[in-house]
Each structure stands twice: as C-alpha cells, then as structure tokens.
Tab-separated table of C-alpha atoms and ligand atoms in Angstrom:
chain	number	residue	atom	x	y	z
A	22	MET	CA	54.441	72.147	-82.464
A	23	LYS	CA	50.672	72.953	-81.765
A	24	ASN	CA	50.568	70.442	-78.448
A	25	MET	CA	53.781	71.713	-77.259
A	26	SER	CA	53.501	74.591	-74.230
A	27	LEU	CA	54.919	77.781	-74.941
A	28	ALA	CA	57.571	77.422	-72.679
A	29	THR	CA	59.000	74.585	-74.256
A	30	GLN	CA	58.905	76.103	-77.514
A	31	ILE	CA	60.681	79.001	-76.166
A	32	PHE	CA	63.207	76.570	-74.707
A	33	ILE	CA	63.897	74.765	-78.093
A	34	ALA	CA	64.159	78.038	-79.696
A	35	LEU	CA	66.922	79.110	-77.295
A	36	ILE	CA	68.756	76.085	-77.848
A	37	LEU	CA	68.399	76.419	-81.795
A	38	ALA	CA	69.462	80.169	-81.636
A	39	ILE	CA	72.644	79.216	-79.742
A	40	ALA	CA	73.723	76.474	-82.027
A	41	SER	CA	73.027	78.420	-85.332
A	42	GLY	CA	74.746	81.663	-83.964
A	43	PHE	CA	77.727	79.292	-83.230
A	44	LEU	CA	77.331	77.848	-87.177
A	45	LEU	CA	77.175	81.480	-88.410
A	46	GLN	CA	80.155	82.803	-86.965
A	47	GLY	CA	82.543	84.422	-88.896
A	48	ASN	CA	79.265	85.276	-91.193
A	49	ALA	CA	77.637	87.649	-88.551
A	50	ALA	CA	76.843	89.895	-91.553
A	51	ILE	CA	74.050	87.127	-92.498
A	52	ALA	CA	72.840	87.264	-89.442
A	53	ASN	CA	72.282	90.711	-88.497
A	54	GLU	CA	71.003	91.209	-92.078
A	55	TYR	CA	68.540	88.655	-92.436
A	56	ILE	CA	67.889	87.116	-88.923
A	57	LYS	CA	67.897	90.135	-86.725
A	58	PRO	CA	64.917	92.570	-88.676
A	59	PHE	CA	62.302	89.636	-87.409
A	60	GLY	CA	63.517	89.817	-83.958
A	61	THR	CA	63.046	93.454	-84.432
A	62	ILE	CA	59.634	93.461	-85.762
A	63	PHE	CA	59.020	91.119	-82.797
A	64	LEU	CA	60.384	93.724	-80.162
A	65	ASN	CA	58.182	96.255	-82.063
A	66	LEU	CA	54.987	94.646	-81.739
A	67	LEU	CA	55.816	94.013	-78.049
A	68	LYS	CA	56.739	97.815	-77.629
A	69	PHE	CA	53.363	98.509	-79.324
A	70	ILE	CA	51.256	96.739	-76.863
A	71	VAL	CA	53.059	97.393	-73.525
A	72	VAL	CA	51.814	101.107	-73.225
A	73	PRO	CA	48.179	100.268	-73.223
A	74	ILE	CA	48.832	97.387	-71.292
A	75	VAL	CA	50.477	99.343	-68.336
A	76	LEU	CA	47.918	102.014	-68.788
A	77	PHE	CA	44.765	99.624	-68.762
A	78	SER	CA	46.124	97.086	-66.423
A	79	ILE	CA	46.991	99.468	-63.871
A	80	MET	CA	43.790	101.296	-64.049
A	81	SER	CA	41.829	98.353	-64.103
A	82	GLY	CA	43.761	97.063	-60.960
A	83	ILE	CA	43.049	100.075	-59.031
A	84	ILE	CA	39.499	100.310	-59.927
A	85	THR	CA	39.008	96.637	-58.737
A	86	LEU	CA	40.563	97.445	-55.672
A	87	LYS	CA	37.940	99.920	-54.989
A	88	ASP	CA	40.029	101.205	-51.852
A	89	ILE	CA	42.798	104.082	-52.039
A	90	ARG	CA	44.003	102.844	-48.896
A	91	LYS	CA	44.443	99.106	-50.155
A	92	VAL	CA	46.310	100.511	-53.071
A	93	GLY	CA	48.475	102.645	-50.557
A	94	VAL	CA	49.344	99.290	-48.692
A	95	ILE	CA	50.186	97.696	-51.878
A	96	GLY	CA	52.301	100.432	-52.997
A	97	ALA	CA	54.168	100.696	-49.997
A	98	LYS	CA	54.858	96.643	-49.798
A	99	THR	CA	55.980	96.886	-53.463
A	100	VAL	CA	58.269	100.169	-52.986
A	101	ILE	CA	60.014	98.450	-49.481
A	102	TYR	CA	60.499	95.039	-51.246
A	103	TYR	CA	62.200	97.006	-54.364
A	104	LEU	CA	64.410	98.820	-52.317
A	105	ALA	CA	65.476	95.828	-49.965
A	106	THR	CA	66.461	93.675	-52.374
A	107	THR	CA	68.230	96.127	-54.592
A	108	PHE	CA	70.271	97.117	-51.649
A	109	PHE	CA	71.444	93.166	-51.461
A	110	ALA	CA	72.024	93.236	-55.213
A	111	ILE	CA	74.344	95.941	-54.966
A	112	ALA	CA	76.064	94.770	-52.006
A	113	ILE	CA	76.216	91.254	-53.630
A	114	GLY	CA	78.102	93.359	-56.638
A	115	ILE	CA	80.229	94.931	-54.909
A	116	ALA	CA	81.459	92.359	-52.871
A	117	GLY	CA	82.053	90.225	-56.263
A	118	GLY	CA	83.565	92.860	-57.833
A	119	TRP	CA	86.003	92.925	-54.944
A	120	LEU	CA	86.736	89.293	-54.772
A	121	PHE	CA	87.555	88.987	-58.209
A	122	HIS	CA	89.514	92.481	-58.526
A	123	ASP	CA	92.770	90.635	-58.190
A	124	ILE	CA	92.279	88.566	-61.098
A	125	PHE	CA	90.523	90.841	-63.377
A	126	PRO	CA	92.922	91.161	-66.194
A	127	VAL	CA	94.994	94.369	-66.611
A	128	LEU	CA	93.789	95.770	-70.179
A	129	SER	CA	95.556	98.672	-71.633
A	130	THR	CA	93.774	101.885	-70.641
A	131	SER	CA	95.975	104.296	-72.574
A	132	ASP	CA	94.231	104.648	-75.724
A	133	ILE	CA	90.400	104.405	-74.999
A	134	ALA	CA	87.672	106.796	-74.865
A	135	TYR	CA	84.176	106.869	-74.247
A	136	GLN	CA	81.638	109.671	-75.059
A	137	ALA	CA	79.254	109.632	-72.017
A	138	LYS	CA	75.725	110.409	-72.955
A	139	ALA	CA	74.425	113.223	-70.834
A	140	THR	CA	73.229	111.611	-67.593
A	141	PRO	CA	70.419	113.311	-65.924
A	142	SER	CA	70.648	114.863	-62.449
A	143	PHE	CA	68.585	113.389	-59.649
A	144	MET	CA	66.427	116.233	-59.274
A	145	SER	CA	65.464	115.979	-63.197
A	146	VAL	CA	64.958	112.337	-62.737
A	147	ILE	CA	61.933	113.185	-60.292
A	148	VAL	CA	60.688	115.777	-62.067
A	149	ASN	CA	60.528	114.055	-65.229
A	150	ILE	CA	58.175	111.140	-63.611
A	151	PHE	CA	55.106	113.484	-63.923
A	152	PRO	CA	53.915	114.372	-67.441
A	153	SER	CA	52.999	117.801	-68.842
A	154	ASN	CA	50.622	116.689	-71.510
A	155	PHE	CA	48.093	113.756	-71.994
A	156	LEU	CA	49.411	111.778	-75.060
A	157	ALA	CA	52.927	112.659	-75.150
A	158	PRO	CA	53.698	109.928	-72.297
A	159	ILE	CA	51.862	107.481	-74.336
A	160	SER	CA	53.178	108.251	-77.710
A	161	SER	CA	57.094	108.500	-76.194
A	162	ALA	CA	56.398	105.541	-74.033
A	163	SER	CA	57.884	107.116	-70.972
A	164	MET	CA	56.833	104.157	-68.601
A	165	LEU	CA	57.062	106.401	-65.377
A	166	GLN	CA	54.720	108.842	-66.475
A	167	VAL	CA	52.275	106.418	-67.976
A	168	ILE	CA	52.345	105.021	-64.453
A	169	VAL	CA	51.649	108.442	-63.174
A	170	MET	CA	48.514	108.814	-65.364
A	171	ALA	CA	47.163	105.382	-64.747
A	172	LEU	CA	47.441	105.819	-60.809
A	173	LEU	CA	45.864	109.576	-61.282
A	174	MET	CA	43.008	108.092	-63.517
A	175	GLY	CA	42.182	105.175	-61.543
A	176	PHE	CA	41.894	106.959	-58.232
A	177	SER	CA	39.707	109.648	-59.855
A	178	ILE	CA	37.106	106.854	-61.074
A	179	ILE	CA	37.450	105.357	-57.654
A	180	LEU	CA	36.596	108.509	-56.302
A	181	VAL	CA	33.698	109.680	-58.769
A	182	GLY	CA	32.394	106.815	-56.445
A	183	LYS	CA	29.794	105.313	-59.080
A	184	GLU	CA	29.414	101.511	-58.497
A	185	ASP	CA	29.711	99.959	-62.291
A	186	SER	CA	30.027	103.398	-64.217
A	187	PRO	CA	30.513	103.484	-67.987
A	188	ALA	CA	34.086	104.770	-67.048
A	189	GLU	CA	34.743	101.630	-65.236
A	190	ARG	CA	33.103	99.169	-67.646
A	191	ILE	CA	35.396	100.742	-70.725
A	192	ILE	CA	38.783	100.347	-68.769
A	193	HIS	CA	37.837	96.749	-67.954
A	194	SER	CA	36.569	95.989	-71.593
A	195	PHE	CA	39.629	97.796	-72.854
A	196	ASN	CA	41.905	95.763	-70.659
A	197	GLU	CA	40.447	92.522	-71.929
A	198	VAL	CA	40.671	93.587	-75.486
A	199	PHE	CA	44.692	94.747	-74.970
A	200	MET	CA	45.360	91.287	-72.907
A	201	LYS	CA	43.828	89.163	-75.734
A	202	CYS	CA	46.055	91.159	-78.342
A	203	MET	CA	49.107	90.610	-76.124
A	204	GLU	CA	48.302	86.942	-76.189
A	205	LEU	CA	48.026	86.953	-79.785
A	206	ILE	CA	51.523	88.961	-80.047
A	207	LEU	CA	53.222	86.151	-77.433
A	208	LYS	CA	52.453	83.145	-79.562
A	209	LEU	CA	55.174	84.336	-81.927
A	210	SER	CA	57.575	84.638	-78.836
A	211	PRO	CA	59.524	81.454	-79.768
A	212	TYR	CA	60.365	83.151	-83.306
A	213	GLY	CA	61.183	86.256	-81.650
A	214	VAL	CA	63.705	84.320	-79.049
A	215	PHE	CA	65.353	82.925	-82.238
A	216	CYS	CA	65.431	85.543	-84.204
A	217	LEU	CA	66.833	88.126	-81.355
A	218	LEU	CA	69.480	85.864	-79.539
A	219	CYS	CA	70.976	84.043	-82.910
A	220	PRO	CA	72.437	87.241	-83.858
A	221	VAL	CA	74.100	87.861	-80.627
A	222	VAL	CA	75.684	84.649	-80.546
A	223	ALA	CA	77.023	85.055	-83.947
A	224	VAL	CA	78.558	88.609	-83.309
A	225	ASN	CA	79.715	88.058	-79.799
A	226	GLY	CA	80.902	84.379	-79.524
A	227	PRO	CA	84.485	84.985	-79.866
A	228	ALA	CA	84.497	88.547	-77.532
A	229	VAL	CA	83.122	86.387	-74.702
A	230	ILE	CA	85.710	83.635	-74.905
A	231	GLY	CA	88.388	86.825	-74.884
A	232	SER	CA	90.045	89.049	-72.204
A	233	LEU	CA	86.824	90.186	-70.814
A	234	ALA	CA	85.740	86.955	-69.775
A	235	MET	CA	86.469	87.530	-66.274
A	236	VAL	CA	84.397	90.273	-65.574
A	237	LEU	CA	81.599	88.340	-67.392
A	238	LEU	CA	82.025	85.509	-65.140
A	239	ALA	CA	82.109	87.707	-62.005
A	240	ALA	CA	78.771	89.254	-63.095
A	241	TYR	CA	77.178	86.276	-64.203
A	242	LEU	CA	78.184	84.595	-60.679
A	243	CYS	CA	76.539	87.686	-59.036
A	244	TYR	CA	73.209	87.596	-60.815
A	245	ALA	CA	73.269	83.828	-60.091
A	246	ALA	CA	73.946	84.551	-56.433
A	247	HIS	CA	71.418	86.795	-56.169
A	248	MET	CA	68.415	84.934	-58.136
A	249	PHE	CA	69.410	81.828	-56.279
A	250	ILE	CA	70.214	82.819	-53.009
A	251	VAL	CA	68.337	86.196	-52.113
A	252	TYR	CA	65.092	85.395	-54.352
A	253	SER	CA	65.026	81.815	-53.392
A	254	LEU	CA	65.440	82.740	-49.483
A	255	ILE	CA	62.438	85.322	-49.851
A	256	LEU	CA	60.100	82.801	-51.736
A	257	ARG	CA	61.188	80.364	-48.726
A	258	ILE	CA	60.884	82.355	-45.974
A	259	PHE	CA	57.650	84.165	-46.299
A	260	GLY	CA	56.158	80.799	-47.634
A	261	VAL	CA	55.438	82.051	-51.020
A	262	MET	CA	56.391	79.008	-52.976
A	263	ASN	CA	58.628	76.225	-53.418
A	264	PRO	CA	61.824	78.136	-55.387
A	265	LEU	CA	62.016	75.130	-58.020
A	266	ASP	CA	58.392	75.295	-58.972
A	267	PHE	CA	58.828	79.174	-59.109
A	268	PHE	CA	62.020	78.935	-61.480
A	269	ARG	CA	60.174	76.296	-63.568
A	270	GLY	CA	57.132	78.502	-63.930
A	271	HIS	CA	59.259	81.544	-64.394
A	272	MET	CA	61.127	79.842	-67.232
A	273	PRO	CA	59.692	81.524	-70.234
A	274	ALA	CA	59.979	85.024	-69.110
A	275	MET	CA	63.579	84.345	-68.295
A	276	ILE	CA	64.502	83.265	-71.486
A	277	PHE	CA	62.571	85.628	-73.017
A	278	SER	CA	64.643	88.516	-71.151
A	279	PHE	CA	67.518	86.851	-71.752
A	280	SER	CA	67.095	87.300	-75.429
A	281	SER	CA	65.618	90.331	-75.677
A	282	ALA	CA	67.500	92.377	-73.037
A	283	SER	CA	64.363	94.304	-72.364
A	284	SER	CA	62.556	94.301	-69.043
A	285	VAL	CA	59.597	96.436	-70.455
A	286	GLY	CA	59.409	94.080	-73.581
A	287	THR	CA	59.019	91.026	-71.315
A	288	LEU	CA	56.504	92.804	-69.346
A	289	PRO	CA	53.433	90.756	-71.280
A	290	ILE	CA	55.127	87.322	-70.499
A	291	ASN	CA	55.957	87.976	-67.109
A	292	MET	CA	52.513	88.960	-66.344
A	293	SER	CA	50.938	85.900	-67.656
A	294	GLY	CA	53.621	83.670	-66.146
A	295	CYS	CA	52.843	85.417	-62.644
A	296	ARG	CA	49.130	85.233	-62.824
A	297	ARG	CA	49.830	81.334	-63.861
A	298	MET	CA	51.737	80.745	-60.655
A	299	GLY	CA	48.980	82.446	-58.531
A	300	ALA	CA	49.747	85.996	-58.174
A	301	SER	CA	46.361	87.981	-58.270
A	302	LYS	CA	45.400	89.721	-61.005
A	303	GLU	CA	45.362	93.277	-59.513
A	304	VAL	CA	48.774	92.832	-57.723
A	305	THR	CA	50.338	91.691	-60.878
A	306	SER	CA	48.807	94.193	-62.968
A	307	PHE	CA	50.173	97.124	-60.256
A	308	VAL	CA	53.401	95.330	-59.299
A	309	LEU	CA	54.907	94.121	-62.376
A	310	PRO	CA	54.597	97.588	-64.495
A	311	LEU	CA	56.418	99.325	-61.908
A	312	GLY	CA	59.040	96.912	-61.527
A	313	ALA	CA	59.702	96.827	-64.928
A	314	THR	CA	60.207	100.497	-64.807
A	315	ILE	CA	62.000	101.012	-61.267
A	316	ASN	CA	63.261	97.585	-60.023
A	317	MET	CA	66.318	96.528	-61.717
A	318	ASP	CA	68.470	94.416	-59.036
A	319	GLY	CA	70.843	93.275	-62.290
A	320	THR	CA	71.621	96.692	-63.214
A	321	ALA	CA	72.900	97.466	-59.792
A	322	ILE	CA	74.769	94.084	-59.796
A	323	TYR	CA	76.429	94.981	-62.883
A	324	GLN	CA	77.214	98.707	-62.197
A	325	GLY	CA	78.675	97.440	-58.812
A	326	VAL	CA	80.844	94.858	-60.506
A	327	CYS	CA	82.114	97.247	-63.380
A	328	ALA	CA	82.851	100.061	-61.434
A	329	ILE	CA	85.073	97.991	-59.599
A	330	PHE	CA	86.459	96.127	-62.804
A	331	ILE	CA	87.229	99.711	-64.481
A	332	ALA	CA	89.020	100.923	-60.983
A	333	SER	CA	91.139	97.871	-61.048
A	334	CYS	CA	91.970	98.494	-64.514
A	335	TYR	CA	93.152	101.647	-64.035
A	336	GLY	CA	95.031	100.536	-61.247
A	337	ILE	CA	92.857	102.610	-58.602
A	338	ASP	CA	92.145	101.313	-55.073
A	339	LEU	CA	88.840	102.218	-54.197
A	340	SER	CA	88.038	102.766	-50.010
A	341	LEU	CA	85.462	101.887	-48.578
A	342	GLY	CA	83.408	105.160	-48.584
A	343	GLN	CA	83.677	105.060	-52.294
A	344	MET	CA	82.282	101.897	-52.209
A	345	ALA	CA	79.343	103.136	-50.204
A	346	THR	CA	79.095	105.927	-52.808
A	347	ILE	CA	78.812	103.611	-55.278
A	348	ALA	CA	76.159	101.432	-53.686
A	349	ALA	CA	74.012	104.852	-53.428
A	350	THR	CA	74.341	105.928	-56.731
A	351	ALA	CA	74.082	102.726	-58.534
A	352	THR	CA	70.400	102.022	-56.494
A	353	LEU	CA	69.405	105.737	-57.933
A	354	ALA	CA	70.927	104.594	-61.365
A	355	SER	CA	69.037	101.498	-61.531
A	356	ILE	CA	65.941	103.218	-60.663
A	357	GLY	CA	66.422	105.749	-63.264
A	358	THR	CA	67.354	103.234	-65.742
A	359	ALA	CA	64.836	102.337	-68.589
A	360	GLY	CA	63.647	98.869	-69.203
A	361	VAL	CA	65.408	98.553	-72.659
A	362	PRO	CA	68.433	96.908	-73.979
A	363	GLY	CA	71.374	98.882	-73.053
A	364	ALA	CA	70.187	101.534	-70.908
A	365	GLY	CA	72.111	100.196	-67.443
A	366	MET	CA	75.742	101.149	-69.577
A	367	VAL	CA	74.577	104.820	-70.072
A	368	MET	CA	73.374	105.107	-66.514
A	369	LEU	CA	77.137	103.200	-65.631
A	370	ALA	CA	78.704	106.907	-66.413
A	371	MET	CA	76.956	108.548	-63.321
A	372	VAL	CA	78.220	105.930	-60.993
A	373	LEU	CA	81.463	106.272	-62.214
A	374	LEU	CA	81.676	109.954	-61.874
A	375	SER	CA	80.156	109.825	-58.188
A	376	VAL	CA	83.532	108.599	-57.022
A	377	GLY	CA	85.711	110.200	-59.623
A	378	LEU	CA	86.598	107.365	-61.781
A	379	PRO	CA	87.336	107.698	-65.583
A	380	VAL	CA	84.094	107.373	-67.856
A	381	ASP	CA	86.376	106.691	-70.486
A	382	GLY	CA	86.475	103.297	-68.626
A	383	ILE	CA	83.076	102.652	-70.007
A	384	ALA	CA	84.496	101.493	-73.273
A	385	LEU	CA	86.315	98.557	-71.691
A	386	VAL	CA	83.111	96.960	-71.248
A	387	ALA	CA	81.249	98.451	-73.690
A	388	GLY	CA	81.995	95.796	-76.512
A	389	VAL	CA	80.311	93.098	-74.690
A	390	ASP	CA	77.581	95.199	-72.959
A	391	ARG	CA	74.843	92.968	-74.782
A	392	ILE	CA	76.035	89.843	-73.043
A	393	PHE	CA	75.694	91.832	-69.618
A	394	ASP	CA	72.482	93.102	-70.377
A	395	MET	CA	71.015	89.776	-71.197
A	396	GLY	CA	71.962	88.365	-67.825
A	397	ARG	CA	70.896	91.505	-65.704
A	398	THR	CA	67.633	91.615	-67.461
A	399	VAL	CA	66.851	88.122	-66.286
A	400	VAL	CA	67.695	89.287	-62.628
A	401	ASN	CA	65.646	92.568	-63.215
A	402	ILE	CA	62.308	90.821	-64.133
A	403	THR	CA	62.981	87.831	-61.948
A	404	GLY	CA	62.835	89.994	-58.804
A	405	ASP	CA	59.642	91.835	-60.115
A	406	ALA	CA	58.101	88.284	-60.430
A	407	VAL	CA	59.039	87.393	-56.712
A	408	CYS	CA	57.782	90.726	-55.386
A	409	ALA	CA	54.061	90.026	-57.137
A	410	LEU	CA	53.965	86.593	-55.956
A	411	LEU	CA	55.093	87.700	-52.531
A	412	VAL	CA	52.722	90.766	-52.546
A	413	SER	CA	49.911	88.683	-53.648
A	414	LYS	CA	50.194	86.245	-50.930
A	415	SER	CA	50.407	88.748	-48.143
A	416	GLU	CA	47.337	90.333	-49.686
A	417	ARG	CA	45.402	86.900	-49.510
A	418	ARG	CA	46.547	86.743	-46.089
B	518	LIG	N1	68.347	96.112	-70.052
B	518	LIG	C1	67.686	96.368	-68.664
B	518	LIG	C2	66.296	95.903	-68.917
B	518	LIG	O1	65.767	95.832	-69.790
B	518	LIG	C3	68.199	97.491	-68.462
B	518	LIG	C4	69.459	97.673	-68.521
B	518	LIG	O2	70.193	97.752	-69.449
B	518	LIG	O3	69.996	97.356	-67.330
B	518	LIG	O4	66.077	95.662	-67.594
C-alpha cells in the first residue's frame, strides 16, 4: 500500500466501492449508517481546509505576480475561457437532449410535485458576490466572497509596495502551512472515496437500471462528448499537452469528484494534480478556486438535457427561441451554482421557469440526481484543470 501511488490507491478504492455497493444492495441502510459517516468525516475535513486554501493561495499567487496588470491579464483569459467552454457545454446539452427526446420514456406526470427552493434573482447573485463583513464569508464558506476578499487584500499588499514586507511573508508562510495540512488530509482520499461511493451504489443501483436510464445515458454521453472532444481539442489545438497524458494525470481528481460530487471538495486534489502536470503555481492558485466556484460546464449540460427531458415528459415541444433562452439561463445558473453536491438541481428551477416549464418536473429527475451530479462534477473540475494548464502555458510563452 505504501509504495502505491495515491492515484492507484484511489482507483482501487473506486472499484472496491462499486463492488461492495452492489453487494450491499437491499441492505442500503447498513451502508448509510456505518460507511457513509466516514465519508462525511473526510468531506468535512476537506471543507475545513478549502476556505483557508482559497484565501491564502489566491493572495499568495497575486503577491508573487507583483503586478496588477498581469493579474488582470490572467483573470481576463480565465473568464473568457470559462464563458466560451460553458457555451459549448450548453450547446452540447441541448443538442443531446433534442436527439434523445423521441426515445425518452413518457413518465406519469399527473401526480408529481416538487417544491422549488427560492432561486436568487440575477441582480441578487451579483450583489451577493461582495462581502459586507470580514469574517462572515470565511465562516459560511461563501466562496465567491472569499475570492473577492483575497483579490482585494492581495492587490492591497502589492500596492503598499514594500518588497518582502511582513504581510507578504506571513501570507506565503501561512499558504505553505495550509498546503501541508491539505496534503495530510489528501492521504485519506482512498478511504474517503470508498466511504462516499459505496452507499451511493447501494442506494441507487436499481434506480439507474429503471426508467430513468435514458436521460442518464443522454447526460453521460454529453458529458463524455464535452470532455473528450471539446477539452481534448483545446489541449491539442493550443499545444498544451497530449490529451491522453492529461486524462491520465487528472484521473485522481476525476475519481474523487465522481465520488464526492463536490467541485469545492475536489479543489485540493485538482490543484495538486495540475501542479504535477506542469501548471504554474500562481495560475493554479488563481484559476482553480475561481473555476470551482463559477465554471460549471457539466452543470450546464445537465440543465440542458433535463430541461428538454422534462418538456418531453409533459408533451411540450420547445421552440428554437425557448432553447436559446434555456442556453442563456443555464449559463447564468451554472455560474451561480455552488460547488457542492446537489446545487445544480436547485438551479434547474431557474432554467425551467425561464421558459415556462413546470418546476414540478424536477421531481422526475430528483430521485437520481446524485448520479447526474457525480458526472457533472467530473466535467466541472476537468474544465477548470484544462483552463489552468492552458493559461499557464500561455503565460509561459
Ligand atoms: N455538484 C456540482 C459541483 O460541485 C454542482 C452541481 O450540483 O451541479 O460541481
């Protein structure tokens, strides 16, 4: 075990988790009661470390760049990449849903009900990015607010202008300490993967084989198309690296995001993976936390596929204009989605409402949301990793 790489250990944990999940089918209560809590402990540890990591790594990244203009250039490249790939993602999601819509099963929609949680309005999403208190964003782990804090403080340290000031040294050394702490926690990830995934397989196994198989298949085909076509092409066209090498190096993060369904929880593993594949420290520490918060290609795909699925279950034909509206709102919804399990489904309500589809339809897919979620989280974090490698490469040039 000691000599095996972490990636191999995580992979073995994945296989064991699926096998034992199948064995425990019918006894899902056991998995939920005795295995899942250990997965929760591991996720808790990740959540504990993620806020200081984001805060200190972004600050330390900015200070290392020493130049506000340079930060602006990296920021602009990152945001353009994020918007462009999300556009492709939603196009693939809608096209995939549309191709499948004839073979989607007609489910009974007469007795379903879903109480949508209030989805925030666009303006309130924007207002909520800015913190009104120094400690609240940290204690409530509001990632966007933490990012704004880190940017403001990082810029201020540069502007104060003293080389090697105590503030700089403190930030760098805290950054190192939290990174070390993260490394320790990551050593537990094979156990975390096992304990998170086994109960999911035990509980959901039969449902996946049931009538929802077609939408799940449509979503997963679109996820795969986006990952293996769009991302591979980006890696190739911009000469970043061989896509096969990329997917090999990125495997631990993919497996982990698949079992945890949390982009934010996967952030530490994704950061260390990207660093190993050659992304620079400054870029990784800036691009990945931002991506884990706002770049959700998988979530956009899922929202496209599910909106079309729900429409076809209700016998509603969507017009081209409605599909364009779905694309626009799904882009916004994916930006507003938090990188935690299940967040994308809450935002699906916003997409459905935008074209007047019944929000109750969410109940049709809610039962297997976790299965959708695992796949969409893999796509979400893969998009971030490709961006980190791409921007690193362009900065080096
Ligand atoms: N679970 C996803 C993530 O963490 C968000 C979602 O539910 O779509 O990236």
